[in-house]
Amino acid sequence: MMPTLTASGIEPLFRLLGRYMPLEEADRRALGTLETGPVCLAEARSDIAHEGDNPTVIRLLISGWACRYKDLPDGRRQIVGFFLPGDFCDLNIYILSELDHSIGALTAVRYYEIQPRQFQEVIDQRPHLLRALLWHEMVSAGIQREWLLSIGQRSPLERLAHLFVELYCRLKAVGLATGTGFDLPITQNHLAEANGLSLVHLNRTIQEMRREGLIELSERQLRIVDLDRLKRVAMFNDNYLHFNR
């Protein structure tokens, strides 16, 4: 008999989906029936999936940080999305015959692999769960639009401020932010690749945020000193996250 999702594996996902619409205990139990193989492990700076792969499973991240990225033949890379605990690494990816991006582990990560057919059978029986998952996919698309706006129009200070507030909101939604602080286990190089900045420019921007009393960053811990000011700097509007449903 195949193992199923554990309570600890379900909790971040259930908290996240519950931000979009009320879910019942039966929805949690339905998620708990999803069969998986053993928990998969990936080391930091390793790939979970490569562009060109034939995707056959749905991956649910349960710990660590991963990313979606695109790269060029000369090695330049753009991170186009962060995956946090409770996130599916592309929920509907299995409908593709070929993966058009890569998924990389930024830190050591743990994740489940779920078979699409069984996943579909479970959500077909739980309409509230299906609608919450559709909201989750809409939010993912909204995040992509905000990132595109940041790269195209926001200044380096504005785009980094926006990313920090967004990460805080997403981590808070799954219980991984305390007060206005959270673990930021990724490197400055990762932040530069996500914001379209050189490493030098990224470092200067972080120093500016520190001087302005907006953040404190030490030993992979980020504390937002003044959340309202940081939101104003970023011109942050949380409507695209739909957490107030």
mmCIF file of C-alpha atoms in Angstrom:
data_model
loop_
_atom_site.group_PDB
_atom_site.id
_atom_site.type_symbol
_atom_site.label_atom_id
_atom_site.label_comp_id
_atom_site.label_asym_id
_atom_site.label_seq_id
_atom_site.Cartn_x
_atom_site.Cartn_y
_atom_site.Cartn_z
ATOM 1 C CA MET A 1 0.000 0.000 0.000
ATOM 2 C CA MET A 2 1.357 3.410 -0.995
ATOM 3 C CA PRO A 3 1.947 6.018 1.756
ATOM 4 C CA THR A 4 -0.320 9.056 1.844
ATOM 5 C CA LEU A 5 0.193 12.726 2.700
ATOM 6 C CA THR A 6 1.051 13.259 6.357
ATOM 7 C CA ALA A 7 -0.647 15.851 8.574
ATOM 8 C CA SER A 8 2.537 17.945 8.587
ATOM 9 C CA GLY A 9 2.646 17.791 4.804
ATOM 10 C CA ILE A 10 -0.973 18.868 4.470
ATOM 11 C CA GLU A 11 -0.984 21.697 7.036
ATOM 12 C CA PRO A 12 0.785 24.475 5.035
ATOM 13 C CA LEU A 13 -1.306 23.667 1.959
ATOM 14 C CA PHE A 14 -4.561 23.533 3.946
ATOM 15 C CA ARG A 15 -3.801 26.872 5.637
ATOM 16 C CA LEU A 16 -3.042 28.448 2.271
ATOM 17 C CA LEU A 17 -6.172 27.174 0.542
ATOM 18 C CA GLY A 18 -8.248 28.226 3.541
ATOM 19 C CA ARG A 19 -7.225 31.842 2.899
ATOM 20 C CA TYR A 20 -9.183 31.771 -0.355
ATOM 21 C CA MET A 21 -12.390 30.138 0.862
ATOM 22 C CA PRO A 22 -13.667 28.176 3.889
ATOM 23 C CA LEU A 23 -12.766 24.491 3.795
ATOM 24 C CA GLU A 24 -14.219 21.625 5.796
ATOM 25 C CA GLU A 25 -12.495 18.906 7.778
ATOM 26 C CA ALA A 26 -13.666 16.520 5.052
ATOM 27 C CA ASP A 27 -11.526 18.489 2.596
ATOM 28 C CA ARG A 28 -8.479 17.934 4.801
ATOM 29 C CA ARG A 29 -9.265 14.228 4.998
ATOM 30 C CA ALA A 30 -9.623 14.101 1.221
ATOM 31 C CA LEU A 31 -6.149 15.596 0.828
ATOM 32 C CA GLY A 32 -4.917 13.008 3.316
ATOM 33 C CA THR A 33 -6.018 10.194 1.018
ATOM 34 C CA LEU A 34 -3.640 11.290 -1.749
ATOM 35 C CA GLU A 35 -1.100 8.570 -2.305
ATOM 36 C CA THR A 36 2.565 9.479 -2.608
ATOM 37 C CA GLY A 37 5.850 7.726 -2.777
ATOM 38 C CA PRO A 38 8.423 8.345 -0.054
ATOM 39 C CA VAL A 39 9.195 11.985 0.730
ATOM 40 C CA CYS A 40 11.546 13.256 -1.984
ATOM 41 C CA LEU A 41 14.668 15.181 -1.064
ATOM 42 C CA ALA A 42 16.674 17.653 -3.140
ATOM 43 C CA GLU A 43 19.883 19.341 -2.112
ATOM 44 C CA ALA A 44 20.397 23.096 -2.302
ATOM 45 C CA ARG A 45 21.411 24.334 -5.769
ATOM 46 C CA SER A 46 20.166 21.171 -7.466
ATOM 47 C CA ASP A 47 17.431 20.818 -10.083
ATOM 48 C CA ILE A 48 14.131 19.101 -9.341
ATOM 49 C CA ALA A 49 13.001 19.221 -12.963
ATOM 50 C CA HIS A 50 14.645 20.391 -16.180
ATOM 51 C CA GLU A 51 13.306 22.307 -19.142
ATOM 52 C CA GLY A 52 12.484 19.734 -21.812
ATOM 53 C CA ASP A 53 11.433 17.024 -19.327
ATOM 54 C CA ASN A 54 8.145 15.173 -19.783
ATOM 55 C CA PRO A 55 6.261 16.069 -16.564
ATOM 56 C CA THR A 56 4.267 13.160 -15.118
ATOM 57 C CA VAL A 57 3.702 14.061 -11.439
ATOM 58 C CA ILE A 58 2.417 16.928 -9.292
ATOM 59 C CA ARG A 59 4.956 18.100 -6.718
ATOM 60 C CA LEU A 60 3.909 19.543 -3.354
ATOM 61 C CA LEU A 61 6.648 21.366 -1.461
ATOM 62 C CA ILE A 62 6.609 20.654 2.286
ATOM 63 C CA SER A 63 9.839 22.314 3.438
ATOM 64 C CA GLY A 64 12.566 24.534 2.009
ATOM 65 C CA TRP A 65 12.490 27.016 -0.870
ATOM 66 C CA ALA A 66 12.512 26.237 -4.578
ATOM 67 C CA CYS A 67 12.131 28.336 -7.706
ATOM 68 C CA ARG A 68 10.909 28.323 -11.254
ATOM 69 C CA TYR A 69 13.554 29.644 -13.629
ATOM 70 C CA LYS A 70 14.528 30.180 -17.250
ATOM 71 C CA ASP A 71 18.080 30.414 -18.499
ATOM 72 C CA LEU A 72 19.952 31.357 -21.650
ATOM 73 C CA PRO A 73 22.539 29.256 -23.503
ATOM 74 C CA ASP A 74 25.323 31.477 -22.126
ATOM 75 C CA GLY A 75 24.361 30.635 -18.520
ATOM 76 C CA ARG A 76 22.430 33.760 -17.562
ATOM 77 C CA ARG A 77 19.409 32.862 -15.425
ATOM 78 C CA GLN A 78 16.168 34.577 -14.476
ATOM 79 C CA ILE A 79 14.193 33.334 -11.490
ATOM 80 C CA VAL A 80 10.534 33.809 -12.403
ATOM 81 C CA GLY A 81 8.883 32.463 -9.254
ATOM 82 C CA PHE A 82 9.530 31.236 -5.729
ATOM 83 C CA PHE A 83 7.942 28.065 -4.328
ATOM 84 C CA LEU A 84 7.362 28.077 -0.560
ATOM 85 C CA PRO A 85 6.097 25.310 1.755
ATOM 86 C CA GLY A 86 2.490 24.501 0.868
ATOM 87 C CA ASP A 87 2.956 25.372 -2.815
ATOM 88 C CA PHE A 88 2.454 23.036 -5.715
ATOM 89 C CA CYS A 89 5.308 23.280 -8.201
ATOM 90 C CA ASP A 90 2.901 23.951 -11.064
ATOM 91 C CA LEU A 91 -0.379 22.238 -10.325
ATOM 92 C CA ASN A 92 -1.409 21.560 -13.936
ATOM 93 C CA ILE A 93 2.055 20.907 -15.307
ATOM 94 C CA TYR A 94 1.272 17.279 -16.136
ATOM 95 C CA ILE A 95 -0.909 18.299 -19.097
ATOM 96 C CA LEU A 96 2.237 19.438 -20.928
ATOM 97 C CA SER A 97 4.238 17.060 -23.104
ATOM 98 C CA GLU A 98 7.402 19.038 -22.425
ATOM 99 C CA LEU A 99 8.407 21.275 -19.541
ATOM 100 C CA ASP A 100 9.081 24.838 -20.742
ATOM 101 C CA HIS A 101 11.044 25.927 -17.661
ATOM 102 C CA SER A 102 13.187 24.395 -14.935
ATOM 103 C CA ILE A 103 12.477 23.945 -11.223
ATOM 104 C CA GLY A 104 15.434 24.283 -8.872
ATOM 105 C CA ALA A 105 15.971 23.806 -5.140
ATOM 106 C CA LEU A 106 17.355 27.008 -3.615
ATOM 107 C CA THR A 107 17.767 25.354 -0.221
ATOM 108 C CA ALA A 108 17.522 21.727 0.793
ATOM 109 C CA VAL A 109 13.876 20.835 0.120
ATOM 110 C CA ARG A 110 11.425 18.059 0.873
ATOM 111 C CA TYR A 111 8.468 17.410 -1.389
ATOM 112 C CA TYR A 112 5.827 14.859 -2.312
ATOM 113 C CA GLU A 113 5.152 13.501 -5.778
ATOM 114 C CA ILE A 114 1.445 12.919 -6.421
ATOM 115 C CA GLN A 115 -0.056 11.050 -9.353
ATOM 116 C CA PRO A 116 -2.319 13.361 -11.415
ATOM 117 C CA ARG A 117 -5.070 10.816 -11.988
ATOM 118 C CA GLN A 118 -5.637 10.195 -8.293
ATOM 119 C CA PHE A 119 -5.391 13.918 -7.550
ATOM 120 C CA GLN A 120 -8.120 14.580 -10.127
ATOM 121 C CA GLU A 121 -10.361 11.914 -8.592
ATOM 122 C CA VAL A 122 -10.066 13.511 -5.142
ATOM 123 C CA ILE A 123 -10.830 17.075 -6.215
ATOM 124 C CA ASP A 124 -13.727 15.920 -8.427
ATOM 125 C CA GLN A 125 -15.421 14.746 -5.227
ATOM 126 C CA ARG A 126 -14.693 17.936 -3.239
ATOM 127 C CA PRO A 127 -16.000 21.036 -5.098
ATOM 128 C CA HIS A 128 -14.838 23.488 -2.398
ATOM 129 C CA LEU A 129 -11.347 22.047 -2.606
ATOM 130 C CA LEU A 130 -11.406 22.375 -6.380
ATOM 131 C CA ARG A 131 -12.471 26.027 -6.195
ATOM 132 C CA ALA A 132 -9.788 26.813 -3.629
ATOM 133 C CA LEU A 133 -7.166 25.235 -5.902
ATOM 134 C CA LEU A 134 -8.429 27.325 -8.821
ATOM 135 C CA TRP A 135 -7.989 30.436 -6.632
ATOM 136 C CA HIS A 136 -4.474 29.259 -5.856
ATOM 137 C CA GLU A 137 -3.677 29.052 -9.570
ATOM 138 C CA MET A 138 -5.193 32.500 -10.179
ATOM 139 C CA VAL A 139 -2.997 33.922 -7.411
ATOM 140 C CA SER A 140 0.061 32.307 -9.008
ATOM 141 C CA ALA A 141 -0.796 34.094 -12.256
ATOM 142 C CA GLY A 142 -1.303 37.350 -10.343
ATOM 143 C CA ILE A 143 2.136 37.030 -8.770
ATOM 144 C CA GLN A 144 3.652 36.600 -12.226
ATOM 145 C CA ARG A 145 1.951 39.814 -13.388
ATOM 146 C CA GLU A 146 3.292 41.745 -10.379
ATOM 147 C CA TRP A 147 6.812 40.454 -11.000
ATOM 148 C CA LEU A 148 6.580 41.555 -14.632
ATOM 149 C CA LEU A 149 5.407 44.997 -13.499
ATOM 150 C CA SER A 150 8.325 45.196 -11.070
ATOM 151 C CA ILE A 151 10.924 44.302 -13.696
ATOM 152 C CA GLY A 152 9.422 46.706 -16.216
ATOM 153 C CA GLN A 153 8.471 49.739 -14.123
ATOM 154 C CA ARG A 154 9.577 49.638 -10.482
ATOM 155 C CA SER A 155 12.954 50.999 -9.437
ATOM 156 C CA PRO A 156 15.411 48.551 -7.807
ATOM 157 C CA LEU A 157 14.418 49.809 -4.350
ATOM 158 C CA GLU A 158 10.708 49.509 -5.151
ATOM 159 C CA ARG A 159 10.958 46.037 -6.640
ATOM 160 C CA LEU A 160 13.001 44.612 -3.759
ATOM 161 C CA ALA A 161 10.646 46.215 -1.235
ATOM 162 C CA HIS A 162 7.702 44.714 -3.116
ATOM 163 C CA LEU A 163 9.254 41.252 -3.122
ATOM 164 C CA PHE A 164 9.982 41.372 0.612
ATOM 165 C CA VAL A 165 6.402 42.381 1.440
ATOM 166 C CA GLU A 166 5.029 39.702 -0.884
ATOM 167 C CA LEU A 167 7.184 37.002 0.704
ATOM 168 C CA TYR A 168 6.121 38.153 4.154
ATOM 169 C CA CYS A 169 2.435 37.911 3.179
ATOM 170 C CA ARG A 170 2.848 34.470 1.621
ATOM 171 C CA LEU A 171 4.829 33.063 4.543
ATOM 172 C CA LYS A 172 2.414 34.549 7.081
ATOM 173 C CA ALA A 173 -0.454 32.814 5.282
ATOM 174 C CA VAL A 174 1.071 29.400 6.022
ATOM 175 C CA GLY A 175 2.257 30.242 9.536
ATOM 176 C CA LEU A 176 5.933 30.725 8.692
ATOM 177 C CA ALA A 177 6.289 34.423 9.573
ATOM 178 C CA THR A 178 6.424 35.656 13.155
ATOM 179 C CA GLY A 179 5.579 39.285 13.820
ATOM 180 C CA THR A 180 7.127 41.046 10.842
ATOM 181 C CA GLY A 181 10.084 38.699 10.544
ATOM 182 C CA PHE A 182 10.770 35.510 8.633
ATOM 183 C CA ASP A 183 13.556 33.185 7.565
ATOM 184 C CA LEU A 184 15.129 34.273 4.290
ATOM 185 C CA PRO A 185 17.302 31.238 3.540
ATOM 186 C CA ILE A 186 18.205 32.253 -0.006
ATOM 187 C CA THR A 187 21.303 34.140 -1.142
ATOM 188 C CA GLN A 188 21.705 37.666 -2.476
ATOM 189 C CA ASN A 189 22.482 36.061 -5.819
ATOM 190 C CA HIS A 190 19.018 34.464 -5.826
ATOM 191 C CA LEU A 191 17.428 37.827 -4.992
ATOM 192 C CA ALA A 192 19.396 39.452 -7.827
ATOM 193 C CA GLU A 193 18.236 36.791 -10.303
ATOM 194 C CA ALA A 194 14.619 37.279 -9.232
ATOM 195 C CA ASN A 195 14.768 41.077 -9.491
ATOM 196 C CA GLY A 196 16.751 41.458 -12.713
ATOM 197 C CA LEU A 197 19.636 43.167 -10.917
ATOM 198 C CA SER A 198 23.372 42.677 -10.810
ATOM 199 C CA LEU A 199 24.718 41.353 -7.522
ATOM 200 C CA VAL A 200 26.462 44.702 -6.892
ATOM 201 C CA HIS A 201 23.245 46.670 -7.484
ATOM 202 C CA LEU A 202 21.274 44.258 -5.297
ATOM 203 C CA ASN A 203 23.742 44.681 -2.445
ATOM 204 C CA ARG A 204 23.604 48.474 -2.721
ATOM 205 C CA THR A 205 19.814 48.367 -2.629
ATOM 206 C CA ILE A 206 19.789 46.236 0.520
ATOM 207 C CA GLN A 207 22.227 48.661 2.175
ATOM 208 C CA GLU A 208 19.946 51.560 1.232
ATOM 209 C CA MET A 209 16.961 49.778 2.802
ATOM 210 C CA ARG A 210 18.980 49.271 5.978
ATOM 211 C CA ARG A 211 20.050 52.923 6.126
ATOM 212 C CA GLU A 212 16.445 54.016 5.661
ATOM 213 C CA GLY A 213 15.390 51.864 8.610
ATOM 214 C CA LEU A 214 13.104 49.680 6.497
ATOM 215 C CA ILE A 215 14.604 46.245 7.161
ATOM 216 C CA GLU A 216 17.117 44.348 9.226
ATOM 217 C CA LEU A 217 18.832 41.400 7.549
ATOM 218 C CA SER A 218 21.230 39.167 9.443
ATOM 219 C CA GLU A 219 22.113 35.468 9.341
ATOM 220 C CA ARG A 220 19.369 34.668 6.819
ATOM 221 C CA GLN A 221 16.713 36.356 8.972
ATOM 222 C CA LEU A 222 14.748 39.296 7.591
ATOM 223 C CA ARG A 223 12.851 41.642 9.891
ATOM 224 C CA ILE A 224 10.663 44.334 8.388
ATOM 225 C CA VAL A 225 11.193 47.284 10.723
ATOM 226 C CA ASP A 226 8.318 49.386 9.371
ATOM 227 C CA LEU A 227 5.835 47.378 7.332
ATOM 228 C CA ASP A 228 3.635 50.340 6.410
ATOM 229 C CA ARG A 229 6.601 52.365 5.144
ATOM 230 C CA LEU A 230 7.914 49.395 3.177
ATOM 231 C CA LYS A 231 4.499 48.956 1.564
ATOM 232 C CA ARG A 232 4.452 52.634 0.617
ATOM 233 C CA VAL A 233 7.929 52.408 -0.910
ATOM 234 C CA ALA A 234 6.831 49.374 -2.918
ATOM 235 C CA MET A 235 3.410 50.855 -3.781
ATOM 236 C CA PHE A 236 2.147 47.491 -2.577
ATOM 237 C CA ASN A 237 -1.468 46.498 -3.189
ATOM 238 C CA ASP A 238 -2.218 43.009 -1.880
ATOM 239 C CA ASN A 239 -5.325 42.514 -4.044
ATOM 240 C CA TYR A 240 -3.482 40.080 -6.340
ATOM 241 C CA LEU A 241 -2.905 37.659 -3.431
ATOM 242 C CA HIS A 242 -6.656 37.366 -2.683
ATOM 243 C CA PHE A 243 -6.003 36.481 0.957
ATOM 244 C CA ASN A 244 -9.044 38.427 2.147
ATOM 245 C CA ARG A 245 -11.541 36.173 0.462
#
